[in-house]
Short mmCIF file of C-alpha atoms in Angstrom, two decimals:
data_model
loop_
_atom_site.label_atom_id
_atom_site.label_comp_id
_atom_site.label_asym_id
_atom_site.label_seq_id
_atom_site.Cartn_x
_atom_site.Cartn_y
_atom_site.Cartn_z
CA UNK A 1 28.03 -11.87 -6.00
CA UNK A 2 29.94 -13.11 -8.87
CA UNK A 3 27.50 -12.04 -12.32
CA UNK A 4 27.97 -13.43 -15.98
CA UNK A 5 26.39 -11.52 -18.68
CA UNK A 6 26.16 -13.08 -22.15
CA UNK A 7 24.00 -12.92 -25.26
CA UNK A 8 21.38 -15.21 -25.02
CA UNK A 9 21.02 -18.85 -27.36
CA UNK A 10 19.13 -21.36 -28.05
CA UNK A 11 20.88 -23.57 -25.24
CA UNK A 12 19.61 -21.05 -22.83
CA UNK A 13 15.99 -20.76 -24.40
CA UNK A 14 14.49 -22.88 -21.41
CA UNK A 15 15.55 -20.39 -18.95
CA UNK A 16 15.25 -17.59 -20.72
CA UNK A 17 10.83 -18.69 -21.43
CA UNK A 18 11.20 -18.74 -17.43
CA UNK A 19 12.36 -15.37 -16.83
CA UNK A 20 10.76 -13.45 -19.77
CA UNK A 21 7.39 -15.35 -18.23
CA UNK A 22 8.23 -13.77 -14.36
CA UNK A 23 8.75 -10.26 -16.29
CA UNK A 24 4.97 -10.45 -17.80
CA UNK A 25 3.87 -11.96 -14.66
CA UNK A 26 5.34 -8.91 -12.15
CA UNK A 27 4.02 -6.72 -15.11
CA UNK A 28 0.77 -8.16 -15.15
CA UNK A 29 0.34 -7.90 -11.25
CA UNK A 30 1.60 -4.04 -11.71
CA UNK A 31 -1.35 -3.28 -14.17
CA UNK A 32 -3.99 -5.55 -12.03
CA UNK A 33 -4.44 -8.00 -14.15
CA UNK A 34 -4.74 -10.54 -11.92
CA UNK A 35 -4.81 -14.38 -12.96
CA UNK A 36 -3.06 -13.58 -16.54
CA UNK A 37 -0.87 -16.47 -17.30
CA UNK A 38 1.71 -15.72 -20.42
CA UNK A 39 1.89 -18.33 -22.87
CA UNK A 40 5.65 -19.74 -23.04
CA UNK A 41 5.11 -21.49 -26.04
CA UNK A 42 4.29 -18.52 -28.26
CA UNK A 43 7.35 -16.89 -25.71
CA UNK A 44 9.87 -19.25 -26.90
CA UNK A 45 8.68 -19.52 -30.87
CA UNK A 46 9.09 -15.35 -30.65
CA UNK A 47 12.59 -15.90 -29.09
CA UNK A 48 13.54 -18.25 -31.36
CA UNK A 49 12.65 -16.13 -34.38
CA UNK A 50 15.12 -12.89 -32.79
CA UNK A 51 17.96 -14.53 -31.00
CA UNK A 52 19.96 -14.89 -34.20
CA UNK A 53 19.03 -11.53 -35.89
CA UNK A 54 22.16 -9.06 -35.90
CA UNK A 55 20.38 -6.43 -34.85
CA UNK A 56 18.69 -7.87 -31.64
CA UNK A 57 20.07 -9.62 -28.17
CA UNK A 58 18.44 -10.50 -25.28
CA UNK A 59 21.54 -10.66 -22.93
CA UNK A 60 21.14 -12.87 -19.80
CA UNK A 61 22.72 -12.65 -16.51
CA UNK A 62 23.84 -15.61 -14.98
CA UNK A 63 26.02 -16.91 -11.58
CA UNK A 64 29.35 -18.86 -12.73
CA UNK A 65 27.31 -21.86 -12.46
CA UNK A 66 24.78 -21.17 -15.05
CA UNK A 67 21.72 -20.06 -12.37
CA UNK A 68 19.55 -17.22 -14.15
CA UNK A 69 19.28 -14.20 -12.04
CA UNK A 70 17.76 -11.55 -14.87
CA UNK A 71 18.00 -10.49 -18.83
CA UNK A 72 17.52 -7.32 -20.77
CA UNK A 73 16.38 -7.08 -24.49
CA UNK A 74 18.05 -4.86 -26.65
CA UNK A 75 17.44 -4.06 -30.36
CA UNK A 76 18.65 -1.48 -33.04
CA UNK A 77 15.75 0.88 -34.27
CA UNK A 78 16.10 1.57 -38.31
CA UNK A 79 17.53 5.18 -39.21
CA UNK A 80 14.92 7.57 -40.72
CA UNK A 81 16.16 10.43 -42.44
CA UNK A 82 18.12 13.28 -40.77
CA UNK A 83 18.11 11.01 -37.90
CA UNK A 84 21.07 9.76 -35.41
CA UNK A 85 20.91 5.74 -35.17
CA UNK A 86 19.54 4.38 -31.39
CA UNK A 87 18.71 1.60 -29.70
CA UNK A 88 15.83 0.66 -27.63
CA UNK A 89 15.64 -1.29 -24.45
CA UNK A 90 13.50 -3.07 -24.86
CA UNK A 91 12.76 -5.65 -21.41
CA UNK A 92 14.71 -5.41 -18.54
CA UNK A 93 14.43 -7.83 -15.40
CA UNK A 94 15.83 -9.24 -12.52
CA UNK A 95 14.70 -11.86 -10.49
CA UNK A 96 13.09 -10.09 -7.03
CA UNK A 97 15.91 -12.26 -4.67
CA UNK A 98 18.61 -10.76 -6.83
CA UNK A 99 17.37 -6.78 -6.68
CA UNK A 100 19.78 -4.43 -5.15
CA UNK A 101 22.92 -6.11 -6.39
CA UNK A 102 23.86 -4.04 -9.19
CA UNK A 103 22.92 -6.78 -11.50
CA UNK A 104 20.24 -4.75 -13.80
CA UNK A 105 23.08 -1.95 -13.85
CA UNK A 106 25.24 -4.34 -15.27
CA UNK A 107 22.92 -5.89 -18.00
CA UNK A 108 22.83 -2.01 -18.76
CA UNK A 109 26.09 -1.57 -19.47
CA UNK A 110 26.23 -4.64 -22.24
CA UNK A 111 22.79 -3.18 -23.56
CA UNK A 112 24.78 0.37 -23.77
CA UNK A 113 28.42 -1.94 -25.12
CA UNK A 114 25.91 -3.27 -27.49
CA UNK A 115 24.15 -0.45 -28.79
CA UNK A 116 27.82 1.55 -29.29
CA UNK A 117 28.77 -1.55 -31.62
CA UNK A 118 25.79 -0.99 -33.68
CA UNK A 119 27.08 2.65 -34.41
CA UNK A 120 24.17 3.99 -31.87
CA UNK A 121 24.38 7.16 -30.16
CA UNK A 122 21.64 6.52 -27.31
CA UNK A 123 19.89 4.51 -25.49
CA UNK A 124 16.13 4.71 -25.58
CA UNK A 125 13.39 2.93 -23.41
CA UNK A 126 9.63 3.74 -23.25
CA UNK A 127 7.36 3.15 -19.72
CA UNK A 128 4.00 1.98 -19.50
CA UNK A 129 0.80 4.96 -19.82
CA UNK A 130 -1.71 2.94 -18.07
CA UNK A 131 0.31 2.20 -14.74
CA UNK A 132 3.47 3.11 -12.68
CA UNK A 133 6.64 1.39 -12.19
CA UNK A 134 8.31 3.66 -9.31
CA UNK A 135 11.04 1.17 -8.49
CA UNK A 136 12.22 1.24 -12.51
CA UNK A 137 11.83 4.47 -12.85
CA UNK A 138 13.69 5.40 -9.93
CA UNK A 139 16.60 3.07 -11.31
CA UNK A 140 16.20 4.27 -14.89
CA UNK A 141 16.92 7.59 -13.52
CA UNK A 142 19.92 6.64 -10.95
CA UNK A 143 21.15 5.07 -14.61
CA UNK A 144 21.45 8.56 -16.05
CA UNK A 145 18.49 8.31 -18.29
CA UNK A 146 16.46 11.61 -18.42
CA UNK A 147 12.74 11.41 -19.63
CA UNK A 148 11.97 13.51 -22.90
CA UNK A 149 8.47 13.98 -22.53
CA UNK A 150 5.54 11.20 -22.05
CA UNK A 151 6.99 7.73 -20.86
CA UNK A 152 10.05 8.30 -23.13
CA UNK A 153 13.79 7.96 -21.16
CA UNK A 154 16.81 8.74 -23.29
CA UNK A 155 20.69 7.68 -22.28
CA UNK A 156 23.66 9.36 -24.62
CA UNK A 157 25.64 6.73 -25.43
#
């Protein structure tokens, strides 16, 4: 399957509410929360507010024709002292029909492309305490990430 990956706009926002919506849904579902419905409108105002800031992207995967299969959110965390710069992932999703197709390793290669052009040296993303994700984690892990204690997983970039 043919994949485009891109940094997310405002001509995309539509589609983008969509799949940010299924990600809170399937997480929703994960932590039994059954019948929680997240609020695209307070979605898209959030997304409108980060998609032009430097130091953010929400990168969107695509088919040629414009179909959205999945996205990942990306952002650069401010340096404290004595500290190497990073970058966290942030979301990452693909739609259940498109699973097993490499596209999430994809989206986290441009999340890693992106982070190395903001100067960071790793890759950071944090799990849930209060439920598990065995699928993710199993893929964060086949990704090279390697958990530093608590629901912390670290990539070298």
């Amino acid at each position: 399957m043919s994949v485009v990956i891109k940094r997310a706009d405002e001509s995309q926002l539509r589609d983008l509410v969509r799949l940010i919506s299924e990600f809170w849904n399937e997480v929703a579902t994960c932590a039994s929360l059954n019948g929680f419905e997240p609020d695209s409108g307070k979605i898209e105002a959030e997304l409108l507010e980060f998609l032009d800031m430097p130091d953010y992207a929400v990168l969107m995967a695509t088919t040629p024709k414009g179909h959205p299969l999945g996205f990942v959110s990306v952002f650069q965390m401010p340096v404290q002292l004595r500290e190497e710069p990073y970058a966290i992932l942030d979301k990452l999703y693909v739609r259940p029909d498109y699973r097993r197709r490499k596209i999430a390793h994809q989206l986290v290669e441009e999340a890693k492309f992106f982070a190395r052009s903001r100067k960071c040296k790793r890759l950071q993303s944090t799990f849930p305490a209060h439920f598990a994700l065995p699928d993710a984690l199993a893929f964060f892990r086949a990704e090279r990430f390697y958990e530093t204690g608590g629901r912390k997983h670290k990539l070298a970039i």
